[in-house]
Amino acid sequence: MGQPPTDPRVRRRRAPEPLRRPSRLEAAPTGEEAARLAEARLAALMQGVADGVLFFDESGVLVGANAAAERLFGYARGELLGCNISIVLPGIDPSRERSEVEARRKDGARFGVEATIGEGRGGAQRQFAAVLRDFTDARAARAELQALQSELAYARRLSAMGEMTAALTHEINQPFSAVATYVRTARWLLQRKPGSRSPEIEEILDKAGAQAIRAGEIIRRLREFVTRGDSVKTVQRLSSLVDEATTLAFAGRRAEARLSVVRTDGDDFVLADRVQIQQVVVNLMRNAIEAMDGAARRELSLATSVADDCVRLDVADTGKGLDEAARLALFQPFRSSKTKGMGLGLSISRSIVEAHGGRIWAEPNSGGGAIFSFTLPKAEGRPE
Ligand SMILES: Nc1ncnc2c1ncn2[C@@H]1O[C@H](COP(=O)(O)OP(=O)(O)OP(=O)(O)O)[C@@H](O)[C@H]1O
Ligand SMILES: [Mg+2]
């Protein structure tokens, strides 16, 4: 193969000269030359950075602005020099190293910037540099991501409910058929001893009442679970959230695994969105039950505990366990080993836990199976 033909229209660029270190014998620049060099370096740096940079003196007078700052505020080249910094950053406080402040464009538009202030001393005068980053886009993107995540979580709750309908119908039917049986028995007893006030009948009617309340309670939790709402965080016990979620996740599945729950004696108060944390617990429990499908030993153990500054839940199962490849991809979306799985349960759980300032992870269970755990920061206050 020969050299590619050269196009005469293409001017060949000369290779840049290699950078040359000054030899020891060469004197380091001094005085005016050193000042000129420093200025040239500063000018190169100012024009090269993507963030806006403003220099100002002790009285707030702008003595320098790079092109990015001029663009950010909509001013022409050099137009900002000599103005007071308050025309673009009215609320800036040079004593605060890092702050989020409102900025004003020349056309009057307002937006938010993150300002980092550096201070230097040149003679008697203090000089300041403000590095400015527009966070409007980043904020909007974050808000959009949060909205999408909560939409996704809501859609998943609905689909989980769809899958659990048969089991839940059974769960709600049970107390109602108990009510029917108690009422029939009470009627039969009354027929046998008409006009009497028997403690036996009162007891049966009390039981019927309790069962009706239980059915109502299940329906209330279901309604809460499928209601779309803004995220509302309140202080509550993690163990109570776990109890409520257990009713949902274990509905109609009692025969599928033996459940044991260890509740901490400590103050397991967390600041949490009830429905969202319940969703995480339901996801982990459903995964555990599914992983134990067909296993000889099917034990699901839930345990809450309290450490220094966090509250923790462990969900341990005796299922098929986690192989190394699965472990790496567990929390990534759309990774599922199940024919009907979407692979979303764990990734949604992780985004919910992290949005609460917590952490979620998985480990092998020493006796076989897996342990999924999450922590949430301990709440300062108590339930209202
Ligand atoms: N307790 C567990 N034991 C073993 N493997 C598990 C366990 N929990 C999750 N996994 C593995 O992690 C994968 C991802 O779980 P994830 O809950 O995100 O999705 P999924 O259960 O497959 O589907 P779905 O979207 O319906 O929840 C599962 O397919 C399974 O392979
Ligand atoms: Mg799942």
mmCIF file of N, CA and C in Angstrom, residues 220-314:
data_model
loop_
_atom_site.group_PDB
_atom_site.id
_atom_site.type_symbol
_atom_site.label_atom_id
_atom_site.label_comp_id
_atom_site.label_asym_id
_atom_site.label_seq_id
_atom_site.Cartn_x
_atom_site.Cartn_y
_atom_site.Cartn_z
ATOM 1 N N ARG A 220 -59.054 -0.477 52.522
ATOM 2 C CA ARG A 220 -58.464 0.863 52.698
ATOM 3 C C ARG A 220 -57.001 0.866 52.248
ATOM 4 N N ARG A 221 -56.257 -0.184 52.652
ATOM 5 C CA ARG A 221 -54.832 -0.244 52.269
ATOM 6 C C ARG A 221 -54.678 -0.386 50.764
ATOM 7 N N LEU A 222 -55.586 -1.175 50.187
ATOM 8 C CA LEU A 222 -55.521 -1.352 48.735
ATOM 9 C C LEU A 222 -55.750 -0.035 48.027
ATOM 10 N N ARG A 223 -56.761 0.699 48.499
ATOM 11 C CA ARG A 223 -57.090 1.960 47.849
ATOM 12 C C ARG A 223 -55.904 2.910 47.945
ATOM 13 N N GLU A 224 -55.275 2.921 49.125
ATOM 14 C CA GLU A 224 -54.122 3.791 49.338
ATOM 15 C C GLU A 224 -52.990 3.420 48.373
ATOM 16 N N PHE A 225 -52.827 2.119 48.200
ATOM 17 C CA PHE A 225 -51.724 1.603 47.386
ATOM 18 C C PHE A 225 -51.882 1.978 45.918
ATOM 19 N N VAL A 226 -53.132 2.071 45.455
ATOM 20 C CA VAL A 226 -53.322 2.366 44.025
ATOM 21 C C VAL A 226 -53.732 3.809 43.778
ATOM 22 N N THR A 227 -53.688 4.637 44.831
ATOM 23 C CA THR A 227 -54.032 6.043 44.616
ATOM 24 C C THR A 227 -52.777 6.796 44.216
ATOM 25 N N ARG A 228 -52.889 7.516 43.133
ATOM 26 C CA ARG A 228 -51.738 8.324 42.724
ATOM 27 C C ARG A 228 -51.752 9.578 43.592
ATOM 28 N N GLY A 229 -50.674 9.894 44.162
ATOM 29 C CA GLY A 229 -50.668 11.106 44.990
ATOM 30 C C GLY A 229 -49.283 11.689 44.986
ATOM 31 N N ASP A 230 -49.190 12.953 45.383
ATOM 32 C CA ASP A 230 -47.858 13.542 45.501
ATOM 33 C C ASP A 230 -47.155 12.833 46.645
ATOM 34 N N SER A 231 -45.840 12.781 46.548
ATOM 35 C CA SER A 231 -45.093 12.109 47.594
ATOM 36 C C SER A 231 -45.221 12.907 48.897
ATOM 37 N N VAL A 232 -45.807 12.277 49.911
ATOM 38 C CA VAL A 232 -45.946 12.954 51.206
ATOM 39 C C VAL A 232 -45.159 12.155 52.222
ATOM 40 N N LYS A 233 -44.175 12.799 52.841
ATOM 41 C CA LYS A 233 -43.359 12.071 53.812
ATOM 42 C C LYS A 233 -43.810 12.410 55.226
ATOM 43 N N THR A 234 -44.066 11.388 56.011
ATOM 44 C CA THR A 234 -44.435 11.600 57.407
ATOM 45 C C THR A 234 -43.587 10.667 58.265
ATOM 46 N N VAL A 235 -43.529 10.986 59.565
ATOM 47 C CA VAL A 235 -42.722 10.150 60.463
ATOM 48 C C VAL A 235 -43.543 8.940 60.887
ATOM 49 N N GLN A 236 -42.993 7.759 60.741
ATOM 50 C CA GLN A 236 -43.679 6.547 61.174
ATOM 51 C C GLN A 236 -42.698 5.425 61.460
ATOM 52 N N ARG A 237 -43.195 4.378 62.137
ATOM 53 C CA ARG A 237 -42.337 3.240 62.456
ATOM 54 C C ARG A 237 -42.146 2.375 61.217
ATOM 55 N N LEU A 238 -40.897 1.990 60.935
ATOM 56 C CA LEU A 238 -40.674 1.119 59.783
ATOM 57 C C LEU A 238 -41.400 -0.215 60.002
ATOM 58 N N SER A 239 -41.408 -0.701 61.264
ATOM 59 C CA SER A 239 -42.050 -2.003 61.476
ATOM 60 C C SER A 239 -43.554 -1.951 61.196
ATOM 61 N N SER A 240 -44.211 -0.793 61.418
ATOM 62 C CA SER A 240 -45.646 -0.723 61.100
ATOM 63 C C SER A 240 -45.847 -0.754 59.591
ATOM 64 N N LEU A 241 -44.955 -0.044 58.866
ATOM 65 C CA LEU A 241 -45.056 -0.057 57.405
ATOM 66 C C LEU A 241 -44.890 -1.481 56.883
ATOM 67 N N VAL A 242 -43.949 -2.201 57.496
ATOM 68 C CA VAL A 242 -43.676 -3.566 57.063
ATOM 69 C C VAL A 242 -44.901 -4.452 57.336
ATOM 70 N N ASP A 243 -45.527 -4.280 58.513
ATOM 71 C CA ASP A 243 -46.717 -5.078 58.836
ATOM 72 C C ASP A 243 -47.811 -4.866 57.799
ATOM 73 N N GLU A 244 -48.031 -3.591 57.450
ATOM 74 C CA GLU A 244 -49.102 -3.294 56.492
ATOM 75 C C GLU A 244 -48.787 -3.875 55.123
ATOM 76 N N ALA A 245 -47.531 -3.733 54.702
ATOM 77 C CA ALA A 245 -47.142 -4.246 53.388
ATOM 78 C C ALA A 245 -47.254 -5.775 53.363
ATOM 79 N N THR A 246 -46.975 -6.405 54.509
ATOM 80 C CA THR A 246 -47.020 -7.873 54.569
ATOM 81 C C THR A 246 -48.422 -8.384 54.241
ATOM 82 N N THR A 247 -49.436 -7.678 54.741
ATOM 83 C CA THR A 247 -50.815 -8.086 54.463
ATOM 84 C C THR A 247 -51.041 -8.142 52.954
ATOM 85 N N LEU A 248 -50.506 -7.127 52.248
ATOM 86 C CA LEU A 248 -50.704 -7.076 50.801
ATOM 87 C C LEU A 248 -49.896 -8.156 50.085
ATOM 88 N N ALA A 249 -48.623 -8.248 50.443
ATOM 89 C CA ALA A 249 -47.736 -9.155 49.698
ATOM 90 C C ALA A 249 -48.071 -10.613 49.972
ATOM 91 N N PHE A 250 -48.580 -10.888 51.162
ATOM 92 C CA PHE A 250 -48.810 -12.276 51.546
ATOM 93 C C PHE A 250 -50.246 -12.711 51.292
ATOM 94 N N ALA A 251 -51.011 -11.784 50.714
ATOM 95 C CA ALA A 251 -52.420 -12.086 50.489
ATOM 96 C C ALA A 251 -52.548 -13.345 49.638
ATOM 97 N N GLY A 252 -53.271 -14.325 50.144
ATOM 98 C CA GLY A 252 -53.531 -15.556 49.390
ATOM 99 C C GLY A 252 -52.306 -16.409 49.178
ATOM 100 N N ARG A 253 -51.175 -16.021 49.799
ATOM 101 C CA ARG A 253 -49.949 -16.772 49.538
ATOM 102 C C ARG A 253 -49.408 -17.397 50.811
ATOM 103 N N ARG A 254 -50.260 -17.413 51.854
ATOM 104 C CA ARG A 254 -49.772 -17.910 53.131
ATOM 105 C C ARG A 254 -49.217 -19.319 53.018
ATOM 106 N N ALA A 255 -49.842 -20.101 52.144
ATOM 107 C CA ALA A 255 -49.417 -21.500 52.022
ATOM 108 C C ALA A 255 -48.070 -21.595 51.310
ATOM 109 N N GLU A 256 -47.666 -20.506 50.619
ATOM 110 C CA GLU A 256 -46.469 -20.600 49.776
ATOM 111 C C GLU A 256 -45.160 -20.477 50.554
ATOM 112 N N ALA A 257 -45.209 -19.931 51.734
ATOM 113 C CA ALA A 257 -43.987 -19.815 52.542
ATOM 114 C C ALA A 257 -44.338 -19.582 53.999
ATOM 115 N N ARG A 258 -43.384 -19.971 54.868
ATOM 116 C CA ARG A 258 -43.609 -19.690 56.289
ATOM 117 C C ARG A 258 -43.008 -18.325 56.594
ATOM 118 N N LEU A 259 -43.805 -17.497 57.230
ATOM 119 C CA LEU A 259 -43.346 -16.123 57.468
ATOM 120 C C LEU A 259 -42.961 -15.924 58.931
ATOM 121 N N SER A 260 -41.781 -15.349 59.172
ATOM 122 C CA SER A 260 -41.472 -14.956 60.542
ATOM 123 C C SER A 260 -41.028 -13.499 60.542
ATOM 124 N N VAL A 261 -41.480 -12.766 61.526
ATOM 125 C CA VAL A 261 -41.167 -11.334 61.584
ATOM 126 C C VAL A 261 -40.522 -11.005 62.928
ATOM 127 N N VAL A 262 -39.361 -10.357 62.890
ATOM 128 C CA VAL A 262 -38.720 -9.901 64.130
ATOM 129 C C VAL A 262 -38.757 -8.383 64.122
ATOM 130 N N ARG A 263 -39.484 -7.804 65.077
ATOM 131 C CA ARG A 263 -39.585 -6.331 65.130
ATOM 132 C C ARG A 263 -38.605 -5.802 66.169
ATOM 133 N N THR A 264 -37.914 -4.742 65.827
ATOM 134 C CA THR A 264 -36.958 -4.162 66.773
ATOM 135 C C THR A 264 -37.688 -3.523 67.960
ATOM 136 N N ASP A 265 -37.015 -3.518 69.130
ATOM 137 C CA ASP A 265 -37.590 -2.812 70.280
ATOM 138 C C ASP A 265 -37.209 -1.339 70.220
ATOM 139 N N GLY A 266 -36.236 -1.033 69.367
ATOM 140 C CA GLY A 266 -35.701 0.343 69.321
ATOM 141 C C GLY A 266 -36.659 1.297 68.625
ATOM 142 N N ASP A 267 -36.237 2.560 68.574
ATOM 143 C CA ASP A 267 -37.052 3.595 67.916
ATOM 144 C C ASP A 267 -36.811 3.533 66.423
ATOM 145 N N ASP A 268 -37.649 2.783 65.718
ATOM 146 C CA ASP A 268 -37.413 2.641 64.275
ATOM 147 C C ASP A 268 -38.245 3.654 63.495
ATOM 148 N N PHE A 269 -38.131 4.947 63.896
ATOM 149 C CA PHE A 269 -38.905 5.975 63.202
ATOM 150 C C PHE A 269 -38.169 6.454 61.949
ATOM 151 N N VAL A 270 -38.927 6.537 60.856
ATOM 152 C CA VAL A 270 -38.333 7.040 59.610
ATOM 153 C C VAL A 270 -39.255 8.109 59.028
ATOM 154 N N LEU A 271 -38.656 9.006 58.223
ATOM 155 C CA LEU A 271 -39.468 10.002 57.525
ATOM 156 C C LEU A 271 -39.704 9.433 56.138
ATOM 157 N N ALA A 272 -40.934 8.973 55.898
ATOM 158 C CA ALA A 272 -41.120 8.215 54.659
ATOM 159 C C ALA A 272 -42.484 8.438 54.026
ATOM 160 N N ASP A 273 -42.500 8.241 52.725
ATOM 161 C CA ASP A 273 -43.751 8.172 51.986
ATOM 162 C C ASP A 273 -44.258 6.741 52.181
ATOM 163 N N ARG A 274 -45.347 6.613 52.976
ATOM 164 C CA ARG A 274 -45.862 5.291 53.363
ATOM 165 C C ARG A 274 -46.020 4.346 52.185
ATOM 166 N N VAL A 275 -46.764 4.846 51.165
ATOM 167 C CA VAL A 275 -47.104 3.971 50.042
ATOM 168 C C VAL A 275 -45.844 3.526 49.315
ATOM 169 N N GLN A 276 -44.910 4.469 49.135
ATOM 170 C CA GLN A 276 -43.706 4.101 48.376
ATOM 171 C C GLN A 276 -42.869 3.070 49.124
ATOM 172 N N ILE A 277 -42.697 3.253 50.441
ATOM 173 C CA ILE A 277 -41.881 2.280 51.189
ATOM 174 C C ILE A 277 -42.608 0.941 51.264
ATOM 175 N N GLN A 278 -43.930 0.989 51.370
ATOM 176 C CA GLN A 278 -44.678 -0.277 51.327
ATOM 177 C C GLN A 278 -44.448 -0.976 50.000
ATOM 178 N N GLN A 279 -44.388 -0.181 48.944
ATOM 179 C CA GLN A 279 -44.163 -0.766 47.618
ATOM 180 C C GLN A 279 -42.820 -1.495 47.575
ATOM 181 N N VAL A 280 -41.789 -0.883 48.195
ATOM 182 C CA VAL A 280 -40.477 -1.533 48.224
ATOM 183 C C VAL A 280 -40.578 -2.865 48.978
ATOM 184 N N VAL A 281 -41.249 -2.845 50.133
ATOM 185 C CA VAL A 281 -41.355 -4.068 50.943
ATOM 186 C C VAL A 281 -42.133 -5.141 50.162
ATOM 187 N N VAL A 282 -43.220 -4.726 49.516
ATOM 188 C CA VAL A 282 -44.012 -5.682 48.722
ATOM 189 C C VAL A 282 -43.138 -6.276 47.608
ATOM 190 N N ASN A 283 -42.377 -5.428 46.907
ATOM 191 C CA ASN A 283 -41.502 -5.917 45.832
ATOM 192 C C ASN A 283 -40.519 -6.966 46.361
ATOM 193 N N LEU A 284 -39.876 -6.646 47.488
ATOM 194 C CA LEU A 284 -38.861 -7.564 48.027
ATOM 195 C C LEU A 284 -39.518 -8.873 48.469
ATOM 196 N N MET A 285 -40.701 -8.783 49.083
ATOM 197 C CA MET A 285 -41.365 -10.003 49.554
ATOM 198 C C MET A 285 -41.842 -10.859 48.392
ATOM 199 N N ARG A 286 -42.373 -10.200 47.364
ATOM 200 C CA ARG A 286 -42.850 -10.967 46.195
ATOM 201 C C ARG A 286 -41.673 -11.668 45.510
ATOM 202 N N ASN A 287 -40.560 -10.954 45.372
ATOM 203 C CA ASN A 287 -39.366 -11.582 44.777
ATOM 204 C C ASN A 287 -38.940 -12.792 45.597
ATOM 205 N N ALA A 288 -38.952 -12.623 46.936
ATOM 206 C CA ALA A 288 -38.504 -13.712 47.809
ATOM 207 C C ALA A 288 -39.424 -14.924 47.639
ATOM 208 N N ILE A 289 -40.731 -14.670 47.626
ATOM 209 C CA ILE A 289 -41.687 -15.784 47.479
ATOM 210 C C ILE A 289 -41.487 -16.452 46.116
ATOM 211 N N GLU A 290 -41.292 -15.614 45.082
ATOM 212 C CA GLU A 290 -41.090 -16.184 43.739
ATOM 213 C C GLU A 290 -39.794 -17.002 43.670
ATOM 214 N N ALA A 291 -38.746 -16.526 44.391
ATOM 215 C CA ALA A 291 -37.458 -17.242 44.350
ATOM 216 C C ALA A 291 -37.555 -18.595 45.060
ATOM 217 N N MET A 292 -38.556 -18.753 45.944
ATOM 218 C CA MET A 292 -38.670 -20.008 46.693
ATOM 219 C C MET A 292 -39.645 -20.976 46.041
ATOM 220 N N ASP A 293 -40.136 -20.573 44.867
ATOM 221 C CA ASP A 293 -41.077 -21.411 44.137
ATOM 222 C C ASP A 293 -40.455 -22.796 43.914
ATOM 223 N N GLY A 294 -41.088 -23.840 44.401
ATOM 224 C CA GLY A 294 -40.592 -25.201 44.184
ATOM 225 C C GLY A 294 -39.486 -25.629 45.133
ATOM 226 N N ALA A 295 -39.027 -24.730 46.020
ATOM 227 C CA ALA A 295 -37.948 -25.102 46.957
ATOM 228 C C ALA A 295 -38.517 -25.979 48.072
ATOM 229 N N ALA A 296 -37.666 -26.847 48.617
ATOM 230 C CA ALA A 296 -38.139 -27.749 49.668
ATOM 231 C C ALA A 296 -38.419 -26.952 50.950
ATOM 232 N N ARG A 297 -37.493 -26.027 51.268
ATOM 233 C CA ARG A 297 -37.674 -25.214 52.473
ATOM 234 C C ARG A 297 -38.075 -23.813 52.038
ATOM 235 N N ARG A 298 -39.231 -23.353 52.494
ATOM 236 C CA ARG A 298 -39.667 -22.018 52.066
ATOM 237 C C ARG A 298 -39.923 -21.151 53.291
ATOM 238 N N GLU A 299 -38.879 -20.420 53.690
ATOM 239 C CA GLU A 299 -38.997 -19.571 54.875
ATOM 240 C C GLU A 299 -38.650 -18.134 54.537
ATOM 241 N N LEU A 300 -39.567 -17.266 54.856
ATOM 242 C CA LEU A 300 -39.355 -15.847 54.577
ATOM 243 C C LEU A 300 -39.236 -15.140 55.929
ATOM 244 N N SER A 301 -38.085 -14.518 56.182
ATOM 245 C CA SER A 301 -37.895 -13.870 57.492
ATOM 246 C C SER A 301 -37.685 -12.378 57.300
ATOM 247 N N LEU A 302 -38.485 -11.615 58.009
ATOM 248 C CA LEU A 302 -38.340 -10.154 57.966
ATOM 249 C C LEU A 302 -37.809 -9.694 59.319
ATOM 250 N N ALA A 303 -36.857 -8.783 59.294
ATOM 251 C CA ALA A 303 -36.347 -8.279 60.580
ATOM 252 C C ALA A 303 -36.056 -6.791 60.469
ATOM 253 N N THR A 304 -36.593 -6.013 61.409
ATOM 254 C CA THR A 304 -36.241 -4.588 61.453
ATOM 255 C C THR A 304 -35.212 -4.392 62.559
ATOM 256 N N SER A 305 -34.302 -3.462 62.362
ATOM 257 C CA SER A 305 -33.305 -3.171 63.388
ATOM 258 C C SER A 305 -32.926 -1.691 63.322
ATOM 259 N N VAL A 306 -32.301 -1.219 64.390
ATOM 260 C CA VAL A 306 -31.926 0.201 64.456
ATOM 261 C C VAL A 306 -30.435 0.309 64.728
ATOM 262 N N ALA A 307 -29.718 1.085 63.904
ATOM 263 C CA ALA A 307 -28.300 1.346 64.189
ATOM 264 C C ALA A 307 -28.198 2.818 64.585
ATOM 265 N N ASP A 308 -26.972 3.355 64.630
ATOM 266 C CA ASP A 308 -26.776 4.731 65.114
ATOM 267 C C ASP A 308 -27.733 5.733 64.494
ATOM 268 N N ASP A 309 -27.625 5.844 63.144
ATOM 269 C CA ASP A 309 -28.432 6.888 62.526
ATOM 270 C C ASP A 309 -29.336 6.347 61.433
ATOM 271 N N CYS A 310 -29.492 5.012 61.384
ATOM 272 C CA CYS A 310 -30.424 4.497 60.383
ATOM 273 C C CYS A 310 -31.236 3.313 60.890
ATOM 274 N N VAL A 311 -32.337 3.096 60.174
ATOM 275 C CA VAL A 311 -33.248 2.001 60.495
ATOM 276 C C VAL A 311 -33.173 1.034 59.312
ATOM 277 N N ARG A 312 -33.213 -0.287 59.610
ATOM 278 C CA ARG A 312 -32.917 -1.241 58.555
ATOM 279 C C ARG A 312 -33.962 -2.350 58.497
ATOM 280 N N LEU A 313 -34.214 -2.827 57.282
ATOM 281 C CA LEU A 313 -35.075 -4.007 57.119
ATOM 282 C C LEU A 313 -34.291 -5.057 56.343
ATOM 283 N N ASP A 314 -34.320 -6.302 56.840
ATOM 284 C CA ASP A 314 -33.740 -7.430 56.106
ATOM 285 C C ASP A 314 -34.863 -8.361 55.693
#
